mmCIF file of C-alpha atoms in Angstrom:
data_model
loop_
_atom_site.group_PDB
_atom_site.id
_atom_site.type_symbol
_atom_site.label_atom_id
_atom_site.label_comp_id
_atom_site.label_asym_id
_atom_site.label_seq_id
_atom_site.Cartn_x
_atom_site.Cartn_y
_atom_site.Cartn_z
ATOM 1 C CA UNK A 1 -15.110 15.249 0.678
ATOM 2 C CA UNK A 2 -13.511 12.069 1.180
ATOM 3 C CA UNK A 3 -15.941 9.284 0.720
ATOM 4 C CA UNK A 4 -13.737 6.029 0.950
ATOM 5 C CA UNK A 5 -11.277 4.066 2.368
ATOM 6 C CA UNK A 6 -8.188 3.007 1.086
ATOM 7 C CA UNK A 7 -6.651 -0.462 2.036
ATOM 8 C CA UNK A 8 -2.548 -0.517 2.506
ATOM 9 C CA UNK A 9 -1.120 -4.631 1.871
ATOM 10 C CA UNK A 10 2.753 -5.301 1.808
ATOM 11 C CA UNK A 11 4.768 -7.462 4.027
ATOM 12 C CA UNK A 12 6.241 -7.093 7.042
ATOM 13 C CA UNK A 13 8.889 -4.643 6.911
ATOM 14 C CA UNK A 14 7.899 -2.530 3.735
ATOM 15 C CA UNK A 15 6.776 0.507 5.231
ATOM 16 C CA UNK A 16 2.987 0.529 5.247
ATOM 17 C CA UNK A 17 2.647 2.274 8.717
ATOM 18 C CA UNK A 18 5.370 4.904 8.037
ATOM 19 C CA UNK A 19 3.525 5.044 4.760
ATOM 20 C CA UNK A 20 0.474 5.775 6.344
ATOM 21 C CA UNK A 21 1.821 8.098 9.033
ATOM 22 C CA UNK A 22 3.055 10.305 6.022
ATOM 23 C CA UNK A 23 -0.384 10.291 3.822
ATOM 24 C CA UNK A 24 -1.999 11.457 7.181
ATOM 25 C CA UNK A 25 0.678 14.273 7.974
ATOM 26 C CA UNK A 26 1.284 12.323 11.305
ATOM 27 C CA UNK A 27 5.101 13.350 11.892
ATOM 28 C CA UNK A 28 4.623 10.239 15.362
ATOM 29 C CA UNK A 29 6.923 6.662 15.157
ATOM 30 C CA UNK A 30 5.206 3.918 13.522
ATOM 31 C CA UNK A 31 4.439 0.900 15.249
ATOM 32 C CA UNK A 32 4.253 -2.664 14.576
ATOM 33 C CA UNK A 33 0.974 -3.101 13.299
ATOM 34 C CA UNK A 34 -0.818 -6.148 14.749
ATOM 35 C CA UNK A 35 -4.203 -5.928 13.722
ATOM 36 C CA UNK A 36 -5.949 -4.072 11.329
ATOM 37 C CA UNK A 37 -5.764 -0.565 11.764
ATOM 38 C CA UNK A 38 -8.366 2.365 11.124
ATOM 39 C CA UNK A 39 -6.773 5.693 10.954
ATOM 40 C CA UNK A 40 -8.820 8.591 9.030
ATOM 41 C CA UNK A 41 -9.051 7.430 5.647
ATOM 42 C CA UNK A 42 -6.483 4.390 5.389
ATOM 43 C CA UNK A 43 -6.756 0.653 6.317
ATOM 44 C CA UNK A 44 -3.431 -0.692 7.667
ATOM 45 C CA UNK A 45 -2.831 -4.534 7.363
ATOM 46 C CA UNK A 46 -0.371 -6.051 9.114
ATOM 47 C CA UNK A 47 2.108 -7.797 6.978
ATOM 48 C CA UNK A 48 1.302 -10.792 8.420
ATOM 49 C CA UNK A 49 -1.952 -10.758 6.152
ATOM 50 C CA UNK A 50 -0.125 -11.250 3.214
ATOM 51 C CA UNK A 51 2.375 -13.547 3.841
ATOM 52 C CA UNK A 52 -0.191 -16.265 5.253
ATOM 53 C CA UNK A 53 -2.379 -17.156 2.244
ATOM 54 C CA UNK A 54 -4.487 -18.569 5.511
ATOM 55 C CA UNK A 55 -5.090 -14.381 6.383
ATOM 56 C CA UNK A 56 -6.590 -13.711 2.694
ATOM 57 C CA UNK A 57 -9.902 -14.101 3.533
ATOM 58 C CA UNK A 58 -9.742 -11.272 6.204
ATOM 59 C CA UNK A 59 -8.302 -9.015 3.591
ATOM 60 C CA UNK A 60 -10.703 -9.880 1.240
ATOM 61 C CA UNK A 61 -13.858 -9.228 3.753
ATOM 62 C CA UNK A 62 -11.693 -5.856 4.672
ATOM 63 C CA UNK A 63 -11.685 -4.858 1.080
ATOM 64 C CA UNK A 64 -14.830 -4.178 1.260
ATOM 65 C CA UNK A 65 -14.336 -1.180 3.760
ATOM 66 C CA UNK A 66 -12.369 0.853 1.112
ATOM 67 C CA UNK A 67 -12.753 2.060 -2.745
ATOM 68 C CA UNK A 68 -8.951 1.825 -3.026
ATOM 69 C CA UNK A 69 -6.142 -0.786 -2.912
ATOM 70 C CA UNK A 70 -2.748 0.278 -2.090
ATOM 71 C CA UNK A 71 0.133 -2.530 -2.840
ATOM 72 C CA UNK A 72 3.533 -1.451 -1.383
ATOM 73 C CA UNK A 73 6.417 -3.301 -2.584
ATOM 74 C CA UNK A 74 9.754 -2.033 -0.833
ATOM 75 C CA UNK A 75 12.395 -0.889 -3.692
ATOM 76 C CA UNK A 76 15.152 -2.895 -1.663
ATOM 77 C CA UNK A 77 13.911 -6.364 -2.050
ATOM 78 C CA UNK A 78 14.723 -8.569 -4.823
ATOM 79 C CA UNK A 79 10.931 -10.620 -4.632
ATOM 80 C CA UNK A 80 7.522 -10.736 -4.299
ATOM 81 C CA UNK A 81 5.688 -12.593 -1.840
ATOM 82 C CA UNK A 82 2.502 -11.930 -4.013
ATOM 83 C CA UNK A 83 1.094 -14.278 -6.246
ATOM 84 C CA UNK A 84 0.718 -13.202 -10.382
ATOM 85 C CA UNK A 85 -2.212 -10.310 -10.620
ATOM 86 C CA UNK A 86 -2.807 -10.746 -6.352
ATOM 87 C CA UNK A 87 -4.885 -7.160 -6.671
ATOM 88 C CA UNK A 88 -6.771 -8.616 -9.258
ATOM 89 C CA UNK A 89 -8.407 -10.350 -6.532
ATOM 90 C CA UNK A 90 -10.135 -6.953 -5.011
ATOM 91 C CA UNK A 91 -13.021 -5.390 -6.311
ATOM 92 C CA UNK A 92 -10.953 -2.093 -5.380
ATOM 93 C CA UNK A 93 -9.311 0.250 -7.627
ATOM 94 C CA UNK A 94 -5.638 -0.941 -7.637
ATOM 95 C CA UNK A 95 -2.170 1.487 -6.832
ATOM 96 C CA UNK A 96 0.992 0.416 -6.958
ATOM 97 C CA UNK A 97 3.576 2.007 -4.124
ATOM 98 C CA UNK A 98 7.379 1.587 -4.082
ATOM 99 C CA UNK A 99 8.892 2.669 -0.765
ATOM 100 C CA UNK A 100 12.259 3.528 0.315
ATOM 101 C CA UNK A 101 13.471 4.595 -2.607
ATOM 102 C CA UNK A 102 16.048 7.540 -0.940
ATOM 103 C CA UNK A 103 17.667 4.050 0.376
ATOM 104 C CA UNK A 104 21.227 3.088 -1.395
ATOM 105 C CA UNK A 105 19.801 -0.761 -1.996
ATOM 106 C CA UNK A 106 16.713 0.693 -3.547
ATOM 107 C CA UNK A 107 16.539 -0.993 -7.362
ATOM 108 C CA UNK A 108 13.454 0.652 -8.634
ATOM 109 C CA UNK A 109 13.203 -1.307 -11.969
ATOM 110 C CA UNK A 110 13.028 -4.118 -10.360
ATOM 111 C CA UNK A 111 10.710 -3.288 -7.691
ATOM 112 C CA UNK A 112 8.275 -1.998 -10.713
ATOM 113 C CA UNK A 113 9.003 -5.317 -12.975
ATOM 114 C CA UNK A 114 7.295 -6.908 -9.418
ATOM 115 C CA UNK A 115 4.783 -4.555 -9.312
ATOM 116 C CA UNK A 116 3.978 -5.397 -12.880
ATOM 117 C CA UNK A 117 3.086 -8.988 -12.158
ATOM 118 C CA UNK A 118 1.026 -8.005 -8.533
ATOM 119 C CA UNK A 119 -0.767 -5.351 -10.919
ATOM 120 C CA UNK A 120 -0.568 -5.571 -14.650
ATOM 121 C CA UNK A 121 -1.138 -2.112 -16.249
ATOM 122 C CA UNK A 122 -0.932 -0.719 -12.886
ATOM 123 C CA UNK A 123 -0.430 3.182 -11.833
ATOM 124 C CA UNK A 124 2.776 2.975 -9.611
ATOM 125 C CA UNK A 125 4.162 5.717 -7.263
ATOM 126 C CA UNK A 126 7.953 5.771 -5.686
ATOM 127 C CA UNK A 127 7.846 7.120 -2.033
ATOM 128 C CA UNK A 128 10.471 7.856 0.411
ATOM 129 C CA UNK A 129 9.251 8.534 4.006
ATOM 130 C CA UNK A 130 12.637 9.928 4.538
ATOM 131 C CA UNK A 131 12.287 12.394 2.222
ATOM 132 C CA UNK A 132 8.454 12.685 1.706
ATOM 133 C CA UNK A 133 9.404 12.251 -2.400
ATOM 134 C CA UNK A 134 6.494 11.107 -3.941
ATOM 135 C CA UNK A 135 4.282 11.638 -0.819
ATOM 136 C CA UNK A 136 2.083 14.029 -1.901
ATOM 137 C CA UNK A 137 1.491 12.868 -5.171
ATOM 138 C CA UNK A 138 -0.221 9.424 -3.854
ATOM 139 C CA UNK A 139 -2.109 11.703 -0.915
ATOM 140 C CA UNK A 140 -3.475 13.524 -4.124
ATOM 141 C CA UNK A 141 -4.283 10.740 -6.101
ATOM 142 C CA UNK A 142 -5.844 8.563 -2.976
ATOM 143 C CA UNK A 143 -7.634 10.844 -1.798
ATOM 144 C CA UNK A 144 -9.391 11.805 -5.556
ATOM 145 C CA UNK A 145 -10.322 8.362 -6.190
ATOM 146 C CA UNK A 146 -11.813 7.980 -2.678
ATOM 147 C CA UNK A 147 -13.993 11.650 -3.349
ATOM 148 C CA UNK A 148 -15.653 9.868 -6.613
ATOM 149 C CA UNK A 149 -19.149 8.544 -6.509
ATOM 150 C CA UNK A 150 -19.266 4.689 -7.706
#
């Protein structure tokens, strides 16, 4: 039985509502999230929340919603817009999450070397909502964490 919440942070554009659609088998468009969003089991941010160090505070108070932390870093950017150990911030169990990794830009070194520095000694997954590589995996491991009693 699922007994959590898991929070999804990125920025705009990385693919944490297609993300989400997948985990929750929901084969519908994303949207442009604009508020936080409460679907089943997952917490999606909008990037916004991120990108404005002005928004962490509403993060932070959401972070107390879930048990788990999802960063998603997409594979074809070449930076960060986190700050050094960002996830380090949240009393939540941290996951790293590449995305778009079926794309032909994708560089997934150097999307893990970022991931690295968000989340040092971090568990990272690579996920392609194209494909659904990697989807289940994360689903499996999410949704573990969130059954655990702590």
């Amino acid at each position: 039985m699922i007994k959590g919440k898991v929070l999804i942070i990125g920025p705009i554009g990385s693919g944490k509502s297609t993300l989400t659609k997948r985990l929750l088998n929901d084969a519908t468009l994303p949207t442009k999230t604009q508020a936080l969003n409460y679907v089943d089991w997952v917490i999606d941010t909008p990037g916004e929340y991120v990108e404005n160090p002005m928004f962490y505070r509403s993060l932070m108070a959401t972070a107390f919603e879930a048990k788990v932390l999802l960063v998603v870093q997409d594979g074809t950017k070449t930076n960060s817009i986190f700050p050094p150990n960002f996830a380090g911030g949240f009393p939540l169990i941290p996951i790293g999450v590449i995305t778009k990794i079926d794309h032909e830009d994708t560089n997934i070194i150097r999307a893990e070397q970022i991931l690295q520095q968000v989340i040092p000694n971090g568990v990272f997954f690579k996920t392609s909502a194209v494909t659904n590589e990697g989807i289940e995996e994360l689903r499996n491991k999410i949704i573990n964490l969130l059954s655990l009693h702590f």
